[in-house]
Amino acid sequence: KGWGHLDPLITGGLPSSTDYQKLLHHVCHDECEDIVNQTIKNIVEMTRDVGEDAKPSEQSCADRVVRQVEAEILGCCGRSCGWDGRSCGSWPFLGKTEKLDWLQQCC
């Protein structure tokens, strides 16, 4: 245990395609939590960007929050699982150890 939404994937063996998609749906919720946490972490800098530097709030948010979160999720993690913009194409071909390593690093 300890994998959050993905516990059933680890402890229950290989799920069906439908079950797998349901589990991955929760990753989007995790991304939202990361965005909120990154916003809280950077709120002072974002306020300074907008107030002192006259940067649009959308630009500050994109620079300090969204890019940070997406870089982690879609960068290294995406490349290592064969992310095609919708799903991890390499996932069915990874061994259990590789899947556990990926989940530990990326989730």
N, CA, C and O atoms as a Tinker XYZ file with bonds, in Angstrom:
   428  protein
     1  N      0.836000   -1.201000    0.000000    73     2
     2  CA     0.000000    0.000000    0.000000    64     1     3
     3  C      0.874000    1.255000    0.000000    63     2     4     5
     4  O      2.096000    1.176000    0.118000    81     3
     5  N      0.237000    2.388000   -0.132000    73     3     6
     6  CA     0.963000    3.643000   -0.150000    64     5     7
     7  C      1.023000    4.290000   -1.513000    63     6     8     9
     8  O      1.678000    5.318000   -1.685000    81     7
     9  N      0.340000    3.695000   -2.496000    73     7    10
    10  CA     0.361000    4.227000   -3.856000    64     9    11
    11  C     -0.869000    5.078000   -4.139000    63    10    12    13
    12  O     -1.072000    5.495000   -5.279000    81    11
    13  N     -1.685000    5.343000   -3.145000    73    11    14
    14  CA    -2.874000    6.173000   -3.345000    64    13    15
    15  C     -3.861000    5.519000   -4.285000    63    14    16    17
    16  O     -4.243000    4.364000   -4.101000    81    15
    17  N     -4.270000    6.268000   -5.293000    73    15    18
    18  CA    -5.271000    5.783000   -6.248000    64    17    19
    19  C     -4.823000    4.542000   -6.993000    63    18    20    21
    20  O     -5.651000    3.792000   -7.510000    81    19
    21  N     -3.524000    4.321000   -7.052000    73    19    22
    22  CA    -3.003000    3.210000   -7.845000    64    21    23
    23  C     -2.741000    1.949000   -7.031000    63    22    24    25
    24  O     -2.205000    0.982000   -7.572000    81    23
    25  N     -3.102000    1.928000   -5.745000    73    23    26
    26  CA    -2.942000    0.723000   -4.934000    64    25    27
    27  C     -3.541000   -0.521000   -5.588000    63    26    28    29
    28  O     -2.889000   -1.564000   -5.602000    81    27
    29  N     -4.757000   -0.449000   -6.129000    73    27    30
    30  CA    -5.328000   -1.661000   -6.734000    64    29    31
    31  C     -4.494000   -2.202000   -7.895000    63    30    32    33
    32  O     -4.474000   -3.409000   -8.133000    81    31
    33  N     -3.821000   -1.335000   -8.603000    73    31    34
    34  CA    -2.989000   -1.760000   -9.721000    64    33    35
    35  C     -1.799000   -2.579000   -9.226000    63    34    36    37
    36  O     -1.416000   -3.574000   -9.842000    81    35
    37  N     -1.225000   -2.150000   -8.116000    73    35    38
    38  CA    -0.042000   -2.811000   -7.580000    64    37    39
    39  C     -0.414000   -4.083000   -6.836000    63    38    40    41
    40  O      0.199000   -5.129000   -7.049000    81    39
    41  N     -1.397000   -4.003000   -5.979000    73    39    42
    42  CA    -1.723000   -5.134000   -5.112000    64    41    43
    43  C     -2.634000   -6.154000   -5.761000    63    42    44    45
    44  O     -2.693000   -7.302000   -5.320000    81    43
    45  N     -3.344000   -5.756000   -6.799000    73    43    46
    46  CA    -4.317000   -6.667000   -7.387000    64    45    47
    47  C     -3.908000   -7.272000   -8.712000    63    46    48    49
    48  O     -4.727000   -7.909000   -9.374000    81    47
    49  N     -2.678000   -7.092000   -9.111000    73    47    50
    50  CA    -2.258000   -7.643000  -10.394000    64    49    51
    51  C     -2.648000   -6.727000  -11.534000    63    50    52    53
    52  O     -2.951000   -5.552000  -11.323000    81    51
    53  N     -2.640000   -7.260000  -12.726000    73    51    54
    54  CA    -2.938000   -6.462000  -13.912000    64    53    55
    55  C     -4.440000   -6.320000  -14.100000    63    54    56    57
    56  O     -5.139000   -7.322000  -14.251000    81    55
    57  N     -4.948000   -5.092000  -14.095000    73    55    58
    58  CA    -6.384000   -4.873000  -14.255000    64    57    59
    59  C     -6.791000   -4.928000  -15.725000    63    58    60    61
    60  O     -5.954000   -4.930000  -16.628000    81    59
    61  N     -8.094000   -4.972000  -15.930000    73    59    62
    62  CA    -8.602000   -4.885000  -17.296000    64    61    63
    63  C     -8.362000   -3.479000  -17.814000    63    62    64    65
    64  O     -8.035000   -2.575000  -17.046000    81    63
    65  N     -8.520000   -3.298000  -19.096000    73    63    66
    66  CA    -8.315000   -1.982000  -19.707000    64    65    67
    67  C     -9.245000   -0.943000  -19.094000    63    66    68    69
    68  O     -8.832000    0.192000  -18.858000    81    67
    69  N    -10.485000   -1.313000  -18.837000    73    67    70
    70  CA   -11.455000   -0.384000  -18.251000    64    69    71
    71  C    -11.039000    0.003000  -16.840000    63    70    72    73
    72  O    -11.089000    1.179000  -16.480000    81    71
    73  N    -10.623000   -0.988000  -16.026000    73    71    74
    74  CA   -10.179000   -0.699000  -14.668000    64    73    75
    75  C     -8.951000    0.199000  -14.682000    63    74    76    77
    76  O     -8.830000    1.122000  -13.877000    81    75
    77  N     -8.045000   -0.085000  -15.607000    73    75    78
    78  CA    -6.822000    0.702000  -15.733000    64    77    79
    79  C     -7.168000    2.161000  -16.044000    63    78    80    81
    80  O     -6.589000    3.076000  -15.459000    81    79
    81  N     -8.108000    2.375000  -16.963000    73    79    82
    82  CA    -8.510000    3.735000  -17.320000    64    81    83
    83  C     -9.143000    4.453000  -16.130000    63    82    84    85
    84  O     -8.926000    5.650000  -15.943000    81    83
    85  N     -9.925000    3.732000  -15.324000    73    83    86
    86  CA   -10.524000    4.340000  -14.134000    64    85    87
    87  C     -9.442000    4.777000  -13.157000    63    86    88    89
    88  O     -9.524000    5.858000  -12.574000    81    87
    89  N     -8.421000    3.929000  -12.979000    73    87    90
    90  CA    -7.332000    4.287000  -12.082000    64    89    91
    91  C     -6.584000    5.515000  -12.583000    63    90    92    93
    92  O     -6.247000    6.402000  -11.799000    81    91
    93  N     -6.326000    5.567000  -13.868000    73    91    94
    94  CA    -5.599000    6.709000  -14.425000    64    93    95
    95  C     -6.408000    7.994000  -14.369000    63    94    96    97
    96  O     -5.837000    9.084000  -14.326000    81    95
    97  N     -7.741000    7.880000  -14.370000    73    95    98
    98  CA    -8.595000    9.059000  -14.263000    64    97    99
    99  C     -8.251000    9.852000  -13.003000    63    98   100   101
   100  O     -8.297000   11.082000  -12.999000    81    99
   101  N     -7.907000    9.138000  -11.940000    73    99   102
   102  CA    -7.586000    9.808000  -10.687000    64   101   103
   103  C     -6.278000   10.577000  -10.747000    63   102   104   105
   104  O     -6.062000   11.489000   -9.950000    81   103
   105  N     -5.402000   10.222000  -11.681000    73   103   106
   106  CA    -4.152000   10.955000  -11.823000    64   105   107
   107  C     -4.438000   12.423000  -12.128000    63   106   108   109
   108  O     -3.697000   13.300000  -11.684000    81   107
   109  N     -5.504000   12.701000  -12.881000    73   107   110
   110  CA    -5.875000   14.092000  -13.171000    64   109   111
   111  C     -6.221000   14.835000  -11.881000    63   110   112   113
   112  O     -5.894000   16.012000  -11.727000    81   111
   113  N     -6.878000   14.143000  -10.965000    73   111   114
   114  CA    -7.186000   14.766000   -9.681000    64   113   115
   115  C     -5.897000   15.066000   -8.920000    63   114   116   117
   116  O     -5.779000   16.107000   -8.272000    81   115
   117  N     -4.944000   14.158000   -9.000000    73   115   118
   118  CA    -3.656000   14.380000   -8.353000    64   117   119
   119  C     -2.937000   15.575000   -8.972000    63   118   120   121
   120  O     -2.298000   16.356000   -8.267000    81   119
   121  N     -3.043000   15.714000  -10.292000    73   119   122
   122  CA    -2.430000   16.861000  -10.955000    64   121   123
   123  C     -3.060000   18.159000  -10.457000    63   122   124   125
   124  O     -2.356000   19.148000  -10.253000    81   123
   125  N     -4.364000   18.165000  -10.262000    73   123   126
   126  CA    -5.033000   19.359000   -9.731000    64   125   127
   127  C     -4.508000   19.697000   -8.340000    63   126   128   129
   128  O     -4.269000   20.864000   -8.030000    81   127
   129  N     -4.327000   18.681000   -7.506000    73   127   130
   130  CA    -3.772000   18.918000   -6.171000    64   129   131
   131  C     -2.367000   19.513000   -6.279000    63   130   132   133
   132  O     -2.017000   20.425000   -5.530000    81   131
   133  N     -1.568000   18.998000   -7.206000    73   131   134
   134  CA    -0.219000   19.530000   -7.400000    64   133   135
   135  C     -0.265000   20.982000   -7.843000    63   134   136   137
   136  O      0.547000   21.795000   -7.400000    81   135
   137  N     -1.207000   21.312000   -8.712000    73   135   138
   138  CA    -1.341000   22.696000   -9.182000    64   137   139
   139  C     -1.716000   23.614000   -8.030000    63   138   140   141
   140  O     -1.155000   24.702000   -7.895000    81   139
   141  N     -2.654000   23.190000   -7.204000    73   139   142
   142  CA    -3.048000   24.010000   -6.053000    64   141   143
   143  C     -1.864000   24.177000   -5.099000    63   142   144   145
   144  O     -1.587000   25.288000   -4.646000    81   143
   145  N     -1.176000   23.098000   -4.796000    73   143   146
   146  CA    -0.034000   23.176000   -3.877000    64   145   147
   147  C      1.079000   24.064000   -4.432000    63   146   148   149
   148  O      1.683000   24.839000   -3.691000    81   147
   149  N      1.346000   23.953000   -5.714000    73   147   150
   150  CA     2.380000   24.784000   -6.346000    64   149   151
   151  C      1.949000   26.254000   -6.341000    63   150   152   153
   152  O      2.790000   27.140000   -6.186000    81   151
   153  N      0.667000   26.520000   -6.505000    73   151   154
   154  CA     0.160000   27.895000   -6.450000    64   153   155
   155  C      0.373000   28.478000   -5.057000    63   154   156   157
   156  O      0.852000   29.603000   -4.911000    81   155
   157  N      0.015000   27.708000   -4.041000    73   155   158
   158  CA     0.199000   28.174000   -2.658000    64   157   159
   159  C      1.680000   28.440000   -2.387000    63   158   160   161
   160  O      2.038000   29.441000   -1.766000    81   159
   161  N      2.533000   27.533000   -2.861000    73   159   162
   162  CA     3.970000   27.666000   -2.648000    64   161   163
   163  C      4.529000   28.928000   -3.314000    63   162   164   165
   164  O      5.464000   29.536000   -2.793000    81   163
   165  N      3.967000   29.324000   -4.454000    73   163   166
   166  CA     4.513000   30.433000   -5.247000    64   165   167
   167  C      3.672000   31.698000   -5.221000    63   166   168   169
   168  O      3.912000   32.605000   -6.017000    81   167
   169  N      2.705000   31.783000   -4.341000    73   167   170
   170  CA     1.762000   32.911000   -4.363000    64   169   171
   171  C      2.469000   34.256000   -4.151000    63   170   172   173
   172  O      2.082000   35.249000   -4.767000    81   171
   173  N      3.481000   34.308000   -3.307000    73   171   174
   174  CA     4.179000   35.577000   -3.067000    64   173   175
   175  C      4.884000   36.035000   -4.342000    63   174   176   177
   176  O      4.790000   37.201000   -4.725000    81   175
   177  N      5.589000   35.115000   -4.995000    73   175   178
   178  CA     6.285000   35.460000   -6.233000    64   177   179
   179  C      5.302000   35.849000   -7.333000    63   178   180   181
   180  O      5.564000   36.769000   -8.108000    81   179
   181  N      4.171000   35.150000   -7.398000    73   179   182
   182  CA     3.164000   35.466000   -8.412000    64   181   183
   183  C      2.572000   36.851000   -8.171000    63   182   184   185
   184  O      2.329000   37.603000   -9.115000    81   183
   185  N      2.341000   37.181000   -6.911000    73   183   186
   186  CA     1.816000   38.506000   -6.575000    64   185   187
   187  C      2.824000   39.584000   -6.961000    63   186   188   189
   188  O      2.449000   40.638000   -7.475000    81   187
   189  N      4.084000   39.318000   -6.714000    73   187   190
   190  CA     5.140000   40.256000   -7.099000    64   189   191
   191  C      5.204000   40.405000   -8.618000    63   190   192   193
   192  O      5.350000   41.515000   -9.129000    81   191
   193  N      5.096000   39.285000   -9.340000    73   191   194
   194  CA     5.101000   39.339000  -10.810000    64   193   195
   195  C      4.026000   40.285000  -11.320000    63   194   196   197
   196  O      4.281000   41.130000  -12.178000    81   195
   197  N      2.834000   40.135000  -10.789000    73   195   198
   198  CA     1.684000   40.907000  -11.268000    64   197   199
   199  C      1.755000   42.348000  -10.789000    63   198   200   201
   200  O      1.519000   43.274000  -11.566000    81   199
   201  N      2.078000   42.544000   -9.515000    73   199   202
   202  CA     2.081000   43.888000   -8.948000    64   201   203
   203  C      3.277000   44.727000   -9.347000    63   202   204   205
   204  O      3.118000   45.840000   -9.848000    81   203
   205  N      4.469000   44.206000   -9.130000    73   203   206
   206  CA     5.687000   44.991000   -9.368000    64   205   207
   207  C      6.170000   44.911000  -10.814000    63   206   208   209
   208  O      6.637000   45.904000  -11.372000    81   207
   209  N      6.059000   43.753000  -11.407000    73   207   210
   210  CA     6.599000   43.564000  -12.754000    64   209   211
   211  C      5.550000   43.720000  -13.854000    63   210   212   213
   212  O      5.873000   43.630000  -15.038000    81   211
   213  N      4.307000   43.953000  -13.469000    73   211   214
   214  CA     3.194000   44.155000  -14.401000    64   213   215
   215  C      3.054000   43.002000  -15.404000    63   214   216   217
   216  O      2.693000   43.206000  -16.563000    81   215
   217  N      3.344000   41.806000  -14.932000    73   215   218
   218  CA     3.187000   40.615000  -15.771000    64   217   219
   219  C      1.727000   40.163000  -15.668000    63   218   220   221
   220  O      1.160000   40.195000  -14.576000    81   219
   221  N      1.113000   39.748000  -16.756000    73   219   222
   222  CA    -0.261000   39.231000  -16.665000    64   221   223
   223  C     -0.331000   38.036000  -15.710000    63   222   224   225
   224  O      0.574000   37.202000  -15.688000    81   223
   225  N     -1.380000   37.959000  -14.943000    73   223   226
   226  CA    -1.510000   36.874000  -13.961000    64   225   227
   227  C     -1.485000   35.496000  -14.619000    63   226   228   229
   228  O     -0.971000   34.539000  -14.041000    81   227
   229  N     -2.040000   35.398000  -15.828000    73   227   230
   230  CA    -2.041000   34.117000  -16.538000    64   229   231
   231  C     -0.616000   33.681000  -16.873000    63   230   232   233
   232  O     -0.284000   32.498000  -16.804000    81   231
   233  N      0.225000   34.658000  -17.237000    73   231   234
   234  CA     1.617000   34.341000  -17.565000    64   233   235
   235  C      2.376000   33.907000  -16.315000    63   234   236   237
   236  O      3.144000   32.945000  -16.349000    81   235
   237  N      2.160000   34.614000  -15.225000    73   235   238
   238  CA     2.823000   34.248000  -13.980000    64   237   239
   239  C      2.412000   32.846000  -13.530000    63   238   240   241
   240  O      3.250000   32.050000  -13.107000    81   239
   241  N      1.141000   32.560000  -13.625000    73   239   242
   242  CA     0.638000   31.239000  -13.256000    64   241   243
   243  C      1.242000   30.162000  -14.153000    63   242   244   245
   244  O      1.673000   29.116000  -13.667000    81   243
   245  N      1.272000   30.414000  -15.440000    73   243   246
   246  CA     1.841000   29.444000  -16.379000    64   245   247
   247  C      3.314000   29.191000  -16.075000    63   246   248   249
   248  O      3.765000   28.046000  -16.072000    81   247
   249  N      4.065000   30.273000  -15.816000    73   247   250
   250  CA     5.502000   30.152000  -15.568000    64   249   251
   251  C      5.817000   29.481000  -14.243000    63   250   252   253
   252  O      6.697000   28.622000  -14.171000    81   251
   253  N      5.110000   29.865000  -13.206000    73   251   254
   254  CA     5.469000   29.418000  -11.855000    64   253   255
   255  C      4.716000   28.189000  -11.363000    63   254   256   257
   256  O      5.133000   27.552000  -10.396000    81   255
   257  N      3.606000   27.850000  -12.023000    73   255   258
   258  CA     2.793000   26.731000  -11.530000    64   257   259
   259  C      2.620000   25.643000  -12.588000    63   258   260   261
   260  O      3.108000   24.526000  -12.419000    81   259
   261  N      1.939000   25.962000  -13.659000    73   259   262
   262  CA     1.534000   24.946000  -14.634000    64   261   263
   263  C      2.745000   24.268000  -15.265000    63   262   264   265
   264  O      2.785000   23.041000  -15.356000    81   263
   265  N      3.713000   25.033000  -15.694000    73   263   266
   266  CA     4.893000   24.427000  -16.328000    64   265   267
   267  C      5.646000   23.518000  -15.374000    63   266   268   269
   268  O      6.167000   22.480000  -15.782000    81   267
   269  N      5.706000   23.903000  -14.104000    73   267   270
   270  CA     6.395000   23.085000  -13.103000    64   269   271
   271  C      5.711000   21.727000  -12.948000    63   270   272   273
   272  O      6.365000   20.684000  -12.945000    81   271
   273  N      4.390000   21.758000  -12.821000    73   271   274
   274  CA     3.635000   20.518000  -12.618000    64   273   275
   275  C      3.672000   19.659000  -13.875000    63   274   276   277
   276  O      3.908000   18.453000  -13.797000    81   275
   277  N      3.443000   20.262000  -15.015000    73   275   278
   278  CA     3.433000   19.491000  -16.258000    64   277   279
   279  C      4.813000   18.934000  -16.608000    63   278   280   281
   280  O      4.916000   17.858000  -17.196000    81   279
   281  N      5.856000   19.649000  -16.255000    73   279   282
   282  CA     7.202000   19.151000  -16.550000    64   281   283
   283  C      7.438000   17.827000  -15.850000    63   282   284   285
   284  O      8.018000   16.909000  -16.430000    81   283
   285  N      6.999000   17.725000  -14.624000    73   283   286
   286  CA     7.181000   16.473000  -13.885000    64   285   287
   287  C      6.300000   15.378000  -14.459000    63   286   288   289
   288  O      6.759000   14.258000  -14.687000    81   287
   289  N      5.042000   15.697000  -14.690000    73   287   290
   290  CA     4.097000   14.675000  -15.136000    64   289   291
   291  C      4.351000   14.250000  -16.575000    63   290   292   293
   292  O      4.333000   13.057000  -16.879000    81   291
   293  N      4.586000   15.201000  -17.454000    73   291   294
   294  CA     4.705000   14.867000  -18.870000    64   293   295
   295  C      6.142000   14.785000  -19.363000    63   294   296   297
   296  O      6.388000   14.311000  -20.472000    81   295
   297  N      7.084000   15.237000  -18.562000    73   295   298
   298  CA     8.476000   15.206000  -18.970000    64   297   299
   299  C      9.058000   13.814000  -18.859000    63   298   300   301
   300  O      8.763000   12.934000  -19.667000    81   299
   301  N      9.869000   13.630000  -17.870000    73   299   302
   302  CA    10.555000   12.356000  -17.652000    64   301   303
   303  C      9.559000   11.206000  -17.546000    63   302   304   305
   304  O      9.750000   10.152000  -18.154000    81   303
   305  N      8.524000   11.407000  -16.791000    73   303   306
   306  CA     7.547000   10.333000  -16.594000    64   305   307
   307  C      6.844000    9.966000  -17.893000    63   306   308   309
   308  O      6.608000    8.788000  -18.163000    81   307
   309  N      6.514000   10.958000  -18.688000    73   307   310
   310  CA     5.857000   10.692000  -19.959000    64   309   311
   311  C      6.746000    9.941000  -20.925000    63   310   312   313
   312  O      6.309000    8.997000  -21.583000    81   311
   313  N      7.990000   10.363000  -21.005000    73   311   314
   314  CA     8.932000    9.686000  -21.909000    64   313   315
   315  C      9.155000    8.241000  -21.488000    63   314   316   317
   316  O      9.249000    7.353000  -22.335000    81   315
   317  N      9.239000    8.003000  -20.190000    73   315   318
   318  CA     9.561000    6.656000  -19.719000    64   317   319
   319  C      8.412000    5.672000  -19.892000    63   318   320   321
   320  O      8.631000    4.462000  -19.857000    81   319
   321  N      7.192000    6.168000  -20.079000    73   319   322
   322  CA     6.059000    5.243000  -20.254000    64   321   323
   323  C      5.472000    5.302000  -21.660000    63   322   324   325
   324  O      4.455000    4.663000  -21.931000    81   323
   325  N      6.099000    6.060000  -22.556000    73   323   326
   326  CA     5.593000    6.130000  -23.922000    64   325   327
   327  C      4.340000    6.978000  -24.061000    63   326   328   329
   328  O      3.439000    6.639000  -24.828000    81   327
   329  N      4.279000    8.087000  -23.319000    73   327   330
   330  CA     3.104000    8.969000  -23.336000    64   329   331
   331  C      2.869000    9.503000  -24.741000    63   330   332   333
   332  O      3.781000   10.050000  -25.362000    81   331
   333  N      1.643000    9.347000  -25.247000    73   331   334
   334  CA     1.305000    9.816000  -26.589000    64   333   335
   335  C      0.317000   10.982000  -26.562000    63   334   336   337
   336  O     -0.273000   11.325000  -27.587000    81   335
   337  N      0.142000   11.581000  -25.399000    73   335   338
   338  CA    -0.811000   12.668000  -25.251000    64   337   339
   339  C     -2.134000   12.213000  -24.661000    63   338   340   341
   340  O     -2.948000   13.038000  -24.246000    81   339
   341  N     -2.352000   10.914000  -24.621000    73   339   342
   342  CA    -3.596000   10.370000  -24.054000    64   341   343
   343  C     -3.348000    9.227000  -23.077000    63   342   344   345
   344  O     -4.065000    9.086000  -22.086000    81   343
   345  N     -2.341000    8.419000  -23.352000    73   343   346
   346  CA    -2.072000    7.268000  -22.494000    64   345   347
   347  C     -0.608000    6.851000  -22.612000    63   346   348   349
   348  O      0.121000    7.313000  -23.489000    81   347
   349  N     -0.203000    5.973000  -21.713000    73   347   350
   350  CA     1.158000    5.442000  -21.721000    64   349   351
   351  C      1.181000    4.177000  -22.567000    63   350   352   353
   352  O      0.779000    3.106000  -22.111000    81   351
   353  N      1.649000    4.305000  -23.792000    73   351   354
   354  CA     1.638000    3.189000  -24.722000    64   353   355
   355  C      2.547000    2.043000  -24.330000    63   354   356   357
   356  O      2.293000    0.903000  -24.722000    81   355
   357  N      3.596000    2.306000  -23.570000    73   355   358
   358  CA     4.534000    1.256000  -23.181000    64   357   359
   359  C      4.075000    0.475000  -21.955000    63   358   360   361
   360  O      4.630000   -0.581000  -21.653000    81   359
   361  N      3.070000    0.980000  -21.249000    73   359   362
   362  CA     2.663000    0.374000  -19.977000    64   361   363
   363  C      2.394000   -1.130000  -20.079000    63   362   364   365
   364  O      2.889000   -1.879000  -19.238000    81   363
   365  N      1.638000   -1.603000  -21.064000    73   363   366
   366  CA     1.358000   -3.047000  -21.111000    64   365   367
   367  C      2.616000   -3.895000  -21.305000    63   366   368   369
   368  O      2.596000   -5.095000  -21.030000    81   367
   369  N      3.696000   -3.298000  -21.770000    73   367   370
   370  CA     4.917000   -4.043000  -22.057000    64   369   371
   371  C      5.952000   -3.954000  -20.942000    63   370   372   373
   372  O      7.000000   -4.597000  -21.013000    81   371
   373  N      5.664000   -3.163000  -19.915000    73   371   374
   374  CA     6.587000   -3.040000  -18.794000    64   373   375
   375  C      6.372000   -4.205000  -17.830000    63   374   376   377
   376  O      5.242000   -4.646000  -17.616000    81   375
   377  N      7.455000   -4.691000  -17.257000    73   375   378
   378  CA     7.355000   -5.740000  -16.241000    64   377   379
   379  C      6.853000   -5.152000  -14.934000    63   378   380   381
   380  O      6.795000   -3.932000  -14.781000    81   379
   381  N      6.490000   -6.014000  -13.991000    73   379   382
   382  CA     5.942000   -5.546000  -12.723000    64   381   383
   383  C      6.940000   -4.651000  -11.987000    63   382   384   385
   384  O      6.547000   -3.626000  -11.431000    81   383
   385  N      8.222000   -5.018000  -11.974000    73   383   386
   386  CA     9.237000   -4.210000  -11.307000    64   385   387
   387  C      9.357000   -2.845000  -11.965000    63   386   388   389
   388  O      9.468000   -1.830000  -11.276000    81   387
   389  N      9.337000   -2.813000  -13.292000    73   387   390
   390  CA     9.415000   -1.536000  -14.009000    64   389   391
   391  C      8.200000   -0.665000  -13.705000    63   390   392   393
   392  O      8.322000    0.550000  -13.553000    81   391
   393  N      7.033000   -1.291000  -13.618000    73   391   394
   394  CA     5.816000   -0.534000  -13.293000    64   393   395
   395  C      5.908000    0.039000  -11.883000    63   394   396   397
   396  O      5.551000    1.195000  -11.655000    81   395
   397  N      6.383000   -0.761000  -10.945000    73   395   398
   398  CA     6.522000   -0.277000   -9.570000    64   397   399
   399  C      7.511000    0.882000   -9.498000    63   398   400   401
   400  O      7.259000    1.873000   -8.812000    81   399
   401  N      8.639000    0.762000  -10.206000    73   399   402
   402  CA     9.621000    1.833000  -10.227000    64   401   403
   403  C      9.026000    3.104000  -10.819000    63   402   404   405
   404  O      9.241000    4.198000  -10.298000    81   403
   405  N      8.272000    2.953000  -11.919000    73   403   406
   406  CA     7.659000    4.109000  -12.571000    64   405   407
   407  C      6.647000    4.768000  -11.643000    63   406   408   409
   408  O      6.630000    5.991000  -11.503000    81   407
   409  N      5.808000    3.959000  -11.014000    73   407   410
   410  CA     4.795000    4.507000  -10.108000    64   409   411
   411  C      5.422000    5.228000   -8.919000    63   410   412   413
   412  O      4.933000    6.269000   -8.480000    81   411
   413  N      6.504000    4.662000   -8.407000    73   411   414
   414  CA     7.166000    5.291000   -7.275000    64   413   415
   415  C      7.741000    6.645000   -7.664000    63   414   416   417
   416  O      7.653000    7.596000   -6.887000    81   415
   417  N      8.320000    6.748000   -8.834000    73   415   418
   418  CA     8.923000    8.000000   -9.275000    64   417   419
   419  C      7.881000    9.005000   -9.746000    63   418   420   421
   420  O      8.007000   10.198000   -9.468000    81   419
   421  N      6.868000    8.551000  -10.447000    73   419   422
   422  CA     5.971000    9.477000  -11.151000    64   421   423
   423  C      4.624000    9.701000  -10.480000    63   422   424   425
   424  O      3.910000   10.633000  -10.848000    81   423
   425  N      4.267000    8.899000   -9.537000    73   423   426
   426  CA     2.965000    9.073000   -8.882000    64   425   427
   427  C      3.175000    9.372000   -7.424000    63   426   428
   428  O      2.206000    9.554000   -6.686000    81   427
